[in-house]
Amino acid sequence: MLEPSLSPDHRPRVAAERRARMHRKLVESALLVFAEKGVDASVIEDVIAAAGVSRGTFYNYFRTNADLLAAAIEELGNELVEHIEARVRSFPSPAARLFTGLRLYLAAARRFPLFARFVARIGPLAIGPGNRVNAYIPVHIAGAIARGEFAEAPVGVALDVVVGVGVMIVSRIASGEADAAYGDAMLLALARALGFDLARAEALLSEPLAPLSLGADSLLVQSDARAKTRDRQEPQRS
């Protein structure tokens, strides 16, 4: 008789879990390689090596460099955005939701250097069509405009300004050129651009900010841990 875990009813679930683990392993490896080599490099062979899988296994999941990059951008970005949105969605002020969300995003970039390097490499591509940012930030912007917190402006234009400022700060963080004061100064400049009251913006930026609570199985946590392990091992191999 088959063991319960191997019964016909369990086989699809076990196979799906195994496939999900391999998919995650390949995405983690891709994050490491893209953060190091950039998005224009052909990284498939490097990802295969980093993941320790065969070429055939890799092609069971991804066909092209572009497919791999799209998965890395979407899965990493969406995980972070969903955690941020869960933290801020109860705030009555749309402007507070937006600026607190940006602070949490930047705190994650400081906490997870691999994430910061990856965003610095991909730039505005970090906010691709499948990114959940597009489901949340425009709503917060539109709400802030409707409440008179932000000046009247096309939501798409304001979104591009917000994304541009966020990506620029993360790029500076990745290169070691941005301390907390720089980030706050950039967010105050963003407040001016959006027409947000500077006194309120300064008050928001001065509020204590607890870090996001991320589980050990988080893509952010696991990929960053792999990067740090690899970085510690590099001097030993050289």
Coordinates of N, CA and C in Angstrom, one line a residue:
M1 N 0.9 -1.2 0.0 CA 0.0 0.0 0.0 C 0.9 1.3 0.0
L2 N 0.5 2.3 -0.8 CA 1.3 3.5 -0.8 C 1.2 4.2 0.5
E3 N 2.3 4.9 0.9 CA 2.3 5.8 2.0 C 1.3 6.9 1.7
P4 N 0.7 7.5 2.8 CA -0.2 8.6 2.5 C 0.4 9.8 1.7
S5 N 1.7 10.1 2.0 CA 2.3 11.2 1.3 C 2.6 10.9 -0.1
L6 N 2.5 9.6 -0.5 CA 2.8 9.3 -1.9 C 1.6 8.8 -2.6
S7 N 0.4 8.9 -2.0 CA -0.8 8.4 -2.6 C -1.1 9.2 -3.9
P8 N -1.8 8.7 -4.8 CA -2.1 9.4 -6.0 C -2.7 10.8 -5.8
D9 N -3.5 11.0 -4.7 CA -4.1 12.3 -4.4 C -3.0 13.3 -4.0
H10 N -1.9 12.9 -3.5 CA -0.9 13.8 -3.0 C 0.2 14.1 -4.0
R11 N 0.3 13.2 -5.0 CA 1.4 13.4 -6.0 C 1.3 14.8 -6.7
P12 N 0.2 15.2 -7.2 CA 0.2 16.6 -7.8 C 0.7 17.7 -6.9
R13 N 0.2 17.6 -5.6 CA 0.6 18.6 -4.7 C 2.1 18.6 -4.4
V14 N 2.7 17.3 -4.2 CA 4.1 17.2 -4.0 C 4.9 17.7 -5.2
A15 N 4.4 17.4 -6.4 CA 5.1 17.8 -7.6 C 5.0 19.3 -7.7
A16 N 3.9 19.9 -7.4 CA 3.8 21.4 -7.5 C 4.7 22.1 -6.5
E17 N 4.8 21.5 -5.3 CA 5.7 22.1 -4.2 C 7.1 22.0 -4.7
R18 N 7.5 20.8 -5.3 CA 8.9 20.7 -5.8 C 9.2 21.7 -6.9
R19 N 8.2 21.9 -7.8 CA 8.4 22.8 -8.9 C 8.5 24.3 -8.3
A20 N 7.7 24.6 -7.3 CA 7.8 25.9 -6.7 C 9.1 26.2 -6.1
R21 N 9.7 25.1 -5.4 CA 11.0 25.3 -4.8 C 12.1 25.5 -5.8
M22 N 12.0 24.8 -6.9 CA 13.0 25.0 -8.0 C 12.9 26.4 -8.6
H23 N 11.6 26.8 -8.8 CA 11.4 28.1 -9.4 C 12.0 29.2 -8.5
R24 N 11.8 29.1 -7.2 CA 12.3 30.0 -6.2 C 13.8 30.0 -6.3
K25 N 14.4 28.8 -6.3 CA 15.9 28.7 -6.4 C 16.5 29.4 -7.6
L26 N 15.8 29.3 -8.7 CA 16.3 29.9 -9.9 C 16.1 31.4 -9.9
V27 N 15.0 31.9 -9.3 CA 14.8 33.3 -9.2 C 15.8 33.9 -8.2
E28 N 16.1 33.3 -7.1 CA 17.1 33.7 -6.2 C 18.4 33.8 -6.8
S29 N 18.8 32.8 -7.6 CA 20.1 32.8 -8.3 C 20.1 33.9 -9.3
A30 N 19.0 34.2 -10.0 CA 19.0 35.2 -11.0 C 19.2 36.6 -10.3
L31 N 18.6 36.8 -9.2 CA 18.7 38.1 -8.4 C 20.2 38.3 -8.2
L32 N 20.9 37.3 -7.7 CA 22.4 37.4 -7.4 C 23.1 37.8 -8.7
V33 N 22.8 37.2 -9.8 CA 23.6 37.4 -11.0 C 23.2 38.7 -11.6
F34 N 21.9 39.1 -11.7 CA 21.6 40.4 -12.3 C 22.1 41.5 -11.5
A35 N 22.1 41.4 -10.1 CA 22.6 42.5 -9.3 C 24.1 42.7 -9.5
E36 N 24.8 41.6 -9.9 CA 26.2 41.7 -10.2 C 26.6 42.2 -11.6
K37 N 25.8 41.6 -12.6 CA 26.2 41.8 -14.0 C 25.3 42.8 -14.7
G38 N 24.2 43.1 -14.2 CA 23.3 44.0 -14.9 C 22.3 43.3 -15.8
V39 N 21.3 44.1 -16.3 CA 20.2 43.5 -17.0 C 20.5 43.2 -18.5
D40 N 21.6 43.8 -19.0 CA 21.9 43.7 -20.4 C 22.8 42.5 -20.6
A41 N 23.4 41.9 -19.6 CA 24.2 40.8 -19.7 C 23.4 39.5 -20.0
S42 N 24.0 38.6 -20.7 CA 23.4 37.2 -20.9 C 23.8 36.4 -19.6
V43 N 22.8 36.1 -18.8 CA 23.1 35.5 -17.5 C 22.7 34.1 -17.3
I44 N 22.1 33.5 -18.3 CA 21.5 32.2 -18.2 C 22.6 31.2 -17.7
E45 N 23.8 31.1 -18.3 CA 24.8 30.2 -17.9 C 25.2 30.5 -16.4
D46 N 25.3 31.7 -16.0 CA 25.7 32.1 -14.7 C 24.6 31.6 -13.7
V47 N 23.4 31.8 -14.0 CA 22.3 31.4 -13.2 C 22.3 29.9 -13.0
I48 N 22.5 29.1 -14.1 CA 22.6 27.7 -14.0 C 23.7 27.3 -13.0
A49 N 24.8 27.9 -13.1 CA 25.9 27.6 -12.3 C 25.6 28.0 -10.8
A50 N 25.0 29.2 -10.6 CA 24.7 29.6 -9.2 C 23.7 28.7 -8.6
A51 N 22.7 28.2 -9.4 CA 21.6 27.4 -8.8 C 22.1 25.9 -8.7
G52 N 23.2 25.5 -9.4 CA 23.6 24.2 -9.4 C 22.7 23.2 -10.1
V53 N 22.1 23.6 -11.2 CA 21.1 22.8 -11.9 C 21.6 22.5 -13.3
S54 N 21.0 21.6 -14.0 CA 21.3 21.3 -15.4 C 20.7 22.4 -16.3
R55 N 21.2 22.5 -17.5 CA 20.6 23.4 -18.5 C 19.2 23.0 -18.8
G56 N 18.9 21.7 -18.9 CA 17.6 21.2 -19.2 C 16.6 21.6 -18.1
T57 N 17.0 21.5 -16.9 CA 16.2 21.9 -15.7 C 15.8 23.4 -15.8
F58 N 16.8 24.2 -16.1 CA 16.6 25.6 -16.2 C 15.5 25.9 -17.3
Y59 N 15.7 25.3 -18.5 CA 14.8 25.6 -19.6 C 13.4 25.0 -19.4
N60 N 13.2 24.2 -18.4 CA 11.9 23.7 -18.0 C 11.1 24.9 -17.3
Y61 N 11.8 25.9 -16.9 CA 11.2 27.0 -16.1 C 11.2 28.3 -16.9
F62 N 12.3 28.6 -17.6 CA 12.5 29.8 -18.3 C 13.1 29.6 -19.6
R63 N 12.7 30.4 -20.6 CA 13.2 30.2 -22.0 C 14.3 31.2 -22.4
T64 N 14.1 32.4 -21.8 CA 15.0 33.5 -22.2 C 15.5 34.3 -21.0
N65 N 16.5 35.1 -21.3 CA 17.0 36.1 -20.3 C 15.8 37.0 -19.9
A66 N 15.0 37.4 -20.8 CA 14.0 38.4 -20.6 C 12.9 37.7 -19.6
D67 N 12.6 36.5 -19.9 CA 11.6 35.8 -19.0 C 12.2 35.7 -17.6
L68 N 13.4 35.4 -17.4 CA 14.1 35.3 -16.1 C 14.1 36.7 -15.4
L69 N 14.4 37.7 -16.1 CA 14.4 39.1 -15.5 C 13.0 39.5 -15.1
A70 N 12.0 39.2 -15.9 CA 10.7 39.6 -15.6 C 10.2 38.9 -14.3
A71 N 10.5 37.6 -14.2 CA 10.1 36.9 -13.0 C 10.8 37.5 -11.8
A72 N 12.1 37.8 -11.9 CA 12.9 38.3 -10.7 C 12.3 39.7 -10.3
I73 N 12.0 40.5 -11.3 CA 11.5 41.9 -11.0 C 10.1 41.7 -10.3
E74 N 9.3 40.9 -10.9 CA 7.9 40.9 -10.4 C 7.8 40.2 -9.0
E75 N 8.5 39.1 -8.9 CA 8.4 38.4 -7.6 C 9.0 39.1 -6.4
L76 N 10.2 39.7 -6.6 CA 10.8 40.4 -5.6 C 10.0 41.7 -5.2
G77 N 9.7 42.4 -6.3 CA 9.0 43.7 -6.1 C 7.6 43.5 -5.4
N78 N 6.9 42.5 -5.9 CA 5.6 42.3 -5.4 C 5.5 41.9 -4.0
E79 N 6.5 41.0 -3.6 CA 6.6 40.6 -2.2 C 6.8 41.8 -1.3
L80 N 7.7 42.7 -1.6 CA 7.9 43.9 -0.8 C 6.7 44.8 -0.8
V81 N 6.2 45.1 -2.0 CA 5.0 46.0 -2.0 C 3.8 45.5 -1.2
E82 N 3.6 44.2 -1.3 CA 2.4 43.6 -0.5 C 2.7 43.8 1.0
H83 N 3.9 43.6 1.4 CA 4.2 43.8 2.9 C 4.0 45.2 3.2
I84 N 4.5 46.1 2.4 CA 4.3 47.6 2.7 C 2.8 48.0 2.7
E85 N 2.1 47.5 1.7 CA 0.7 47.9 1.7 C -0.1 47.4 2.9
A86 N 0.3 46.2 3.3 CA -0.4 45.6 4.5 C -0.1 46.5 5.7
R87 N 1.0 47.1 5.8 CA 1.4 48.0 6.9 C 0.6 49.3 6.8
V88 N 0.4 49.9 5.7 CA -0.1 51.3 5.6 C -1.5 51.4 5.2
R89 N -2.2 50.3 4.8 CA -3.5 50.4 4.2 C -4.5 51.0 5.2
S90 N -4.3 50.9 6.5 CA -5.3 51.4 7.5 C -5.1 52.9 7.7
F91 N -4.1 53.5 7.2 CA -3.9 55.0 7.4 C -5.0 55.7 6.8
P92 N -5.7 56.7 7.4 CA -6.7 57.4 6.8 C -6.2 58.4 5.7
S93 N -5.0 58.9 5.9 CA -4.4 59.8 4.9 C -3.7 59.1 3.8
P94 N -4.2 59.3 2.5 CA -3.4 58.8 1.4 C -2.0 59.2 1.3
A95 N -1.8 60.5 1.6 CA -0.4 61.0 1.6 C 0.5 60.3 2.6
A96 N -0.1 60.0 3.8 CA 0.7 59.3 4.8 C 1.0 57.9 4.3
R97 N 0.0 57.3 3.7 CA 0.2 55.9 3.1 C 1.4 55.9 2.1
L98 N 1.4 56.9 1.3 CA 2.4 57.0 0.2 C 3.8 57.2 0.9
F99 N 3.9 58.2 1.7 CA 5.2 58.6 2.2 C 5.8 57.5 3.2
T100 N 4.9 57.0 4.0 CA 5.3 55.9 4.9 C 5.7 54.7 4.1
G101 N 5.0 54.4 3.0 CA 5.4 53.3 2.2 C 6.8 53.5 1.5
L102 N 7.0 54.7 1.1 CA 8.4 55.0 0.6 C 9.5 54.8 1.6
R103 N 9.2 55.3 2.8 CA 10.2 55.1 3.9 C 10.4 53.6 4.2
L104 N 9.4 52.8 4.2 CA 9.6 51.3 4.3 C 10.4 50.7 3.2
Y105 N 10.1 51.2 2.0 CA 10.8 50.7 0.8 C 12.3 51.0 0.9
L106 N 12.6 52.2 1.3 CA 14.0 52.7 1.5 C 14.7 51.9 2.6
A107 N 13.9 51.7 3.7 CA 14.5 50.9 4.8 C 14.8 49.5 4.4
A108 N 14.0 48.9 3.5 CA 14.3 47.6 3.0 C 15.6 47.6 2.1
A109 N 15.8 48.7 1.4 CA 17.0 48.8 0.6 C 18.2 48.8 1.4
R110 N 18.1 49.5 2.6 CA 19.3 49.6 3.5 C 19.5 48.2 4.2
R111 N 18.4 47.5 4.5 CA 18.5 46.3 5.2 C 18.9 45.1 4.4
F112 N 18.6 45.2 3.1 CA 18.9 44.1 2.1 C 19.7 44.6 1.0
P113 N 21.1 44.6 1.1 CA 21.9 45.2 0.1 C 21.7 44.6 -1.3
L114 N 21.4 43.3 -1.4 CA 21.2 42.7 -2.7 C 20.0 43.3 -3.4
F115 N 19.0 43.6 -2.7 CA 17.8 44.2 -3.2 C 18.2 45.6 -3.8
A116 N 18.9 46.4 -3.0 CA 19.4 47.7 -3.4 C 20.2 47.6 -4.7
R117 N 21.1 46.7 -4.7 CA 22.0 46.5 -5.9 C 21.1 46.2 -7.2
F118 N 20.2 45.3 -6.9 CA 19.3 44.8 -8.0 C 18.5 46.0 -8.6
V119 N 17.9 46.8 -7.7 CA 17.1 47.9 -8.2 C 18.0 49.0 -8.9
A120 N 19.2 49.2 -8.3 CA 20.1 50.1 -9.0 C 20.5 49.7 -10.4
R121 N 20.6 48.4 -10.6 CA 20.9 47.8 -11.9 C 19.8 48.0 -12.9
I122 N 18.5 47.7 -12.4 CA 17.4 47.7 -13.4 C 16.7 49.0 -13.5
G123 N 16.9 50.0 -12.5 CA 16.3 51.3 -12.6 C 14.8 51.3 -12.7
P124 N 14.2 52.1 -13.6 CA 12.8 52.2 -13.7 C 12.1 50.9 -14.1
L125 N 12.9 49.9 -14.6 CA 12.3 48.6 -14.9 C 11.8 47.9 -13.6
A126 N 12.2 48.4 -12.5 CA 11.8 47.8 -11.2 C 10.3 47.9 -11.0
I127 N 9.7 48.9 -11.7 CA 8.2 49.1 -11.6 C 7.6 48.7 -13.0
G128 N 7.7 47.4 -13.3 CA 7.2 47.0 -14.6 C 5.7 46.8 -14.5
P129 N 5.1 46.4 -15.7 CA 3.6 46.3 -15.8 C 3.0 45.3 -14.7
G130 N 3.7 44.3 -14.4 CA 3.2 43.3 -13.4 C 3.4 43.7 -12.0
N131 N 4.1 44.8 -11.7 CA 4.4 45.2 -10.3 C 3.2 45.7 -9.6
R132 N 3.0 45.3 -8.4 CA 1.8 45.7 -7.6 C 1.8 47.2 -7.2
V133 N 3.0 47.8 -7.4 CA 3.0 49.3 -7.2 C 1.9 49.9 -8.1
N134 N 1.7 49.4 -9.3 CA 0.7 50.0 -10.2 C -0.7 49.8 -9.7
A135 N -0.9 48.9 -8.7 CA -2.3 48.8 -8.2 C -2.5 49.6 -7.0
Y136 N -1.4 50.1 -6.3 CA -1.6 50.8 -5.1 C -1.2 52.3 -5.1
I137 N 0.0 52.6 -5.6 CA 0.5 54.0 -5.6 C -0.5 54.9 -6.3
P138 N -0.9 54.6 -7.5 CA -1.8 55.5 -8.2 C -3.1 55.8 -7.4
V139 N -3.6 54.8 -6.7 CA -4.8 55.0 -5.8 C -4.5 56.0 -4.7
H140 N -3.3 55.8 -4.1 CA -2.9 56.7 -3.0 C -2.7 58.1 -3.5
I141 N -2.1 58.3 -4.7 CA -1.9 59.6 -5.3 C -3.2 60.2 -5.6
A142 N -4.1 59.5 -6.3 CA -5.4 60.1 -6.6 C -6.2 60.4 -5.4
G143 N -6.1 59.6 -4.3 CA -6.8 59.9 -3.1 C -6.2 61.2 -2.4
A144 N -4.9 61.4 -2.5 CA -4.3 62.5 -1.9 C -4.7 63.8 -2.7
I145 N -4.8 63.7 -4.0 CA -5.2 64.8 -4.8 C -6.7 65.2 -4.5
A146 N -7.5 64.2 -4.4 CA -8.9 64.4 -4.1 C -9.1 65.0 -2.7
R147 N -8.3 64.7 -1.7 CA -8.4 65.3 -0.4 C -7.7 66.6 -0.3
G148 N -7.1 67.1 -1.3 CA -6.3 68.3 -1.3 C -5.0 68.2 -0.6
E149 N -4.5 67.0 -0.4 CA -3.2 66.8 0.2 C -2.1 67.1 -0.8
F150 N -2.3 66.7 -2.1 CA -1.4 67.0 -3.2 C -2.0 67.9 -4.1
A151 N -1.2 68.6 -4.9 CA -1.7 69.6 -5.9 C -2.3 68.8 -7.1
E152 N -3.1 69.4 -7.8 CA -3.7 68.8 -9.0 C -2.6 68.5 -10.0
A153 N -2.6 67.2 -10.5 CA -1.7 66.8 -11.5 C -2.2 65.5 -12.1
P154 N -1.7 65.2 -13.3 CA -2.1 63.8 -13.8 C -1.5 62.8 -13.0
V155 N -2.3 61.8 -12.6 CA -1.8 60.7 -11.7 C -0.6 60.0 -12.3
G156 N -0.6 59.8 -13.6 CA 0.6 59.1 -14.2 C 1.9 59.9 -14.1
V157 N 1.8 61.2 -14.2 CA 2.9 62.0 -14.1 C 3.5 62.0 -12.6
A158 N 2.5 62.1 -11.7 CA 2.9 62.0 -10.3 C 3.6 60.7 -10.0
L159 N 3.0 59.6 -10.5 CA 3.6 58.3 -10.3 C 5.0 58.2 -10.8
D160 N 5.3 58.7 -12.0 CA 6.6 58.7 -12.5 C 7.6 59.5 -11.6
V161 N 7.1 60.6 -11.1 CA 8.0 61.4 -10.2 C 8.3 60.6 -8.9
V162 N 7.3 59.9 -8.3 CA 7.5 59.1 -7.1 C 8.5 58.0 -7.4
V163 N 8.2 57.3 -8.5 CA 9.1 56.1 -8.9 C 10.5 56.6 -9.1
G164 N 10.7 57.7 -9.8 CA 12.0 58.2 -10.1 C 12.8 58.6 -8.9
V165 N 12.1 59.2 -7.9 CA 12.8 59.6 -6.7 C 13.1 58.3 -5.9
G166 N 12.2 57.4 -5.8 CA 12.5 56.1 -5.1 C 13.7 55.4 -5.7
V167 N 13.7 55.2 -7.0 CA 14.8 54.5 -7.6 C 16.1 55.2 -7.5
M168 N 16.1 56.5 -7.5 CA 17.3 57.3 -7.4 C 17.9 57.1 -6.0
I169 N 17.0 57.2 -5.0 CA 17.5 57.0 -3.6 C 18.1 55.6 -3.4
V170 N 17.4 54.6 -3.9 CA 17.9 53.2 -3.7 C 19.2 53.1 -4.5
S171 N 19.4 53.7 -5.6 CA 20.7 53.6 -6.4 C 21.8 54.2 -5.5
R172 N 21.5 55.3 -4.9 CA 22.5 56.0 -4.0 C 22.8 55.1 -2.8
I173 N 21.8 54.4 -2.3 CA 22.0 53.5 -1.1 C 22.9 52.4 -1.6
A174 N 22.7 51.8 -2.8 CA 23.5 50.7 -3.3 C 24.9 51.1 -3.4
S175 N 25.2 52.3 -3.8 CA 26.6 52.7 -4.0 C 27.2 53.3 -2.8
G176 N 26.5 53.3 -1.7 CA 27.0 53.8 -0.4 C 27.1 55.3 -0.3
E177 N 26.3 56.0 -1.2 CA 26.3 57.5 -1.2 C 25.1 58.1 -0.5
A178 N 24.2 57.3 0.1 CA 23.0 57.9 0.7 C 22.9 57.5 2.1
D179 N 23.0 58.5 3.0 CA 22.6 58.3 4.4 C 21.2 58.6 4.7
A180 N 20.7 58.5 5.9 CA 19.3 58.8 6.2 C 18.9 60.3 5.9
A181 N 19.9 61.2 6.1 CA 19.6 62.6 5.8 C 19.4 62.8 4.4
Y182 N 20.1 62.2 3.5 CA 19.9 62.3 2.1 C 18.5 61.8 1.7
G183 N 18.2 60.6 2.2 CA 16.8 60.1 1.9 C 15.7 61.0 2.3
D184 N 15.8 61.6 3.5 CA 14.8 62.5 4.0 C 14.8 63.8 3.1
A185 N 15.9 64.3 2.7 CA 16.0 65.5 1.9 C 15.3 65.2 0.5
M186 N 15.5 64.0 0.0 CA 14.9 63.7 -1.3 C 13.4 63.5 -1.1
L187 N 12.9 63.0 0.0 CA 11.5 62.8 0.2 C 10.8 64.2 0.4
L188 N 11.5 65.1 1.1 CA 11.0 66.5 1.2 C 10.9 67.2 -0.1
A189 N 11.9 66.9 -1.0 CA 11.9 67.5 -2.3 C 10.7 66.9 -3.1
L190 N 10.4 65.6 -2.9 CA 9.3 65.0 -3.5 C 8.0 65.6 -3.0
A191 N 7.9 65.9 -1.7 CA 6.7 66.5 -1.1 C 6.5 67.9 -1.8
R192 N 7.5 68.6 -2.0 CA 7.4 69.9 -2.7 C 6.8 69.7 -4.1
A193 N 7.4 68.7 -4.8 CA 6.9 68.5 -6.2 C 5.5 68.1 -6.2
L194 N 5.0 67.4 -5.2 CA 3.6 66.9 -5.2 C 2.7 67.9 -4.6
G195 N 3.2 69.0 -4.0 CA 2.4 70.0 -3.4 C 1.9 69.6 -2.0
F196 N 2.7 68.7 -1.4 CA 2.3 68.3 0.0 C 2.9 69.2 1.0
D197 N 2.1 69.6 2.0 CA 2.5 70.5 3.1 C 3.8 70.0 3.7
L198 N 4.8 70.9 3.7 CA 6.1 70.5 4.2 C 6.2 70.2 5.7
A199 N 5.4 70.9 6.4 CA 5.3 70.6 7.9 C 4.8 69.2 8.1
R200 N 3.8 68.9 7.4 CA 3.2 67.5 7.6 C 4.2 66.5 7.1
A201 N 4.9 66.8 6.0 CA 5.9 65.8 5.5 C 7.0 65.6 6.5
E202 N 7.5 66.7 7.0 CA 8.6 66.6 8.0 C 8.1 65.8 9.3
A203 N 6.9 66.0 9.7 CA 6.3 65.3 10.8 C 6.3 63.8 10.5
L204 N 5.8 63.4 9.3 CA 5.8 62.0 8.9 C 7.2 61.4 8.9
L205 N 8.1 62.1 8.4 CA 9.5 61.6 8.3 C 10.2 61.4 9.6
S206 N 9.7 62.2 10.6 CA 10.3 62.1 12.0 C 9.6 61.0 12.8
E207 N 8.5 60.4 12.4 CA 7.9 59.4 13.1 C 8.7 58.1 13.2
P208 N 8.7 57.4 14.3 CA 9.5 56.1 14.4 C 8.9 55.1 13.4
L209 N 9.8 54.3 12.8 CA 9.4 53.4 11.8 C 9.9 52.0 12.1
A210 N 9.0 51.1 12.5 CA 9.5 49.7 12.8 C 9.7 49.0 11.4
P211 N 10.7 48.2 11.4 CA 11.0 47.5 10.1 C 9.9 46.5 9.7
L212 N 9.8 46.2 8.5 CA 8.8 45.2 8.0 C 9.1 43.8 8.7
S213 N 8.1 43.1 9.0 CA 8.3 41.8 9.6 C 8.2 40.8 8.4
L214 N 9.3 40.2 8.1 CA 9.4 39.3 7.0 C 9.8 37.9 7.5
G215 N 9.2 36.9 7.0 CA 9.5 35.5 7.4 C 10.8 35.0 6.8
A216 N 11.3 33.9 7.4 CA 12.5 33.4 7.0 C 12.4 32.9 5.5
D217 N 11.2 32.6 5.0 CA 11.1 32.1 3.7 C 10.8 33.2 2.7
S218 N 10.9 34.4 3.1 CA 10.8 35.6 2.2 C 11.9 35.6 1.2
L219 N 11.5 35.9 -0.1 CA 12.5 36.0 -1.1 C 13.5 37.1 -0.8
L220 N 13.1 38.2 -0.2 CA 14.1 39.2 0.2 C 15.1 38.7 1.2
V221 N 14.6 38.0 2.2 CA 15.5 37.4 3.2 C 16.4 36.3 2.6
Q222 N 15.9 35.4 1.9 CA 16.6 34.3 1.4 C 17.7 34.7 0.4
S223 N 17.3 35.6 -0.5 CA 18.2 36.0 -1.6 C 19.4 36.8 -1.0
D224 N 19.0 37.7 0.0 CA 20.1 38.5 0.6 C 21.0 37.6 1.4
A225 N 20.5 36.6 2.1 CA 21.3 35.7 2.8 C 22.3 34.9 1.9
R226 N 21.8 34.5 0.8 CA 22.6 33.8 -0.2 C 23.8 34.7 -0.7
A227 N 23.4 36.0 -1.0 CA 24.4 36.9 -1.4 C 25.5 37.1 -0.4
K228 N 25.1 37.3 0.9 CA 26.1 37.5 1.9 C 27.0 36.2 2.1
T229 N 26.4 35.0 2.0 CA 27.2 33.8 2.1 C 28.2 33.8 0.9
R230 N 27.7 34.1 -0.3 CA 28.6 34.1 -1.4 C 29.7 35.1 -1.3
D231 N 29.4 36.3 -0.8 CA 30.4 37.3 -0.6 C 31.5 36.9 0.4
R232 N 31.1 36.2 1.5 CA 32.0 35.7 2.5 C 33.0 34.7 1.9
Q233 N 32.4 33.9 1.0 CA 33.2 32.8 0.4 C 34.1 33.3 -0.7
E234 N 33.8 34.4 -1.4 CA 34.6 34.9 -2.5 C 36.1 35.0 -2.1
P235 N 36.5 35.7 -1.0 CA 37.9 35.8 -0.7 C 38.6 34.4 -0.6
Q236 N 37.9 33.4 -0.1 CA 38.4 32.1 0.1 C 38.8 31.4 -1.2
R237 N 38.0 31.8 -2.3 CA 38.2 31.1 -3.6 C 39.2 31.9 -4.4
S238 N 39.5 33.1 -4.0 CA 40.5 33.9 -4.8 C 41.9 33.7 -4.3

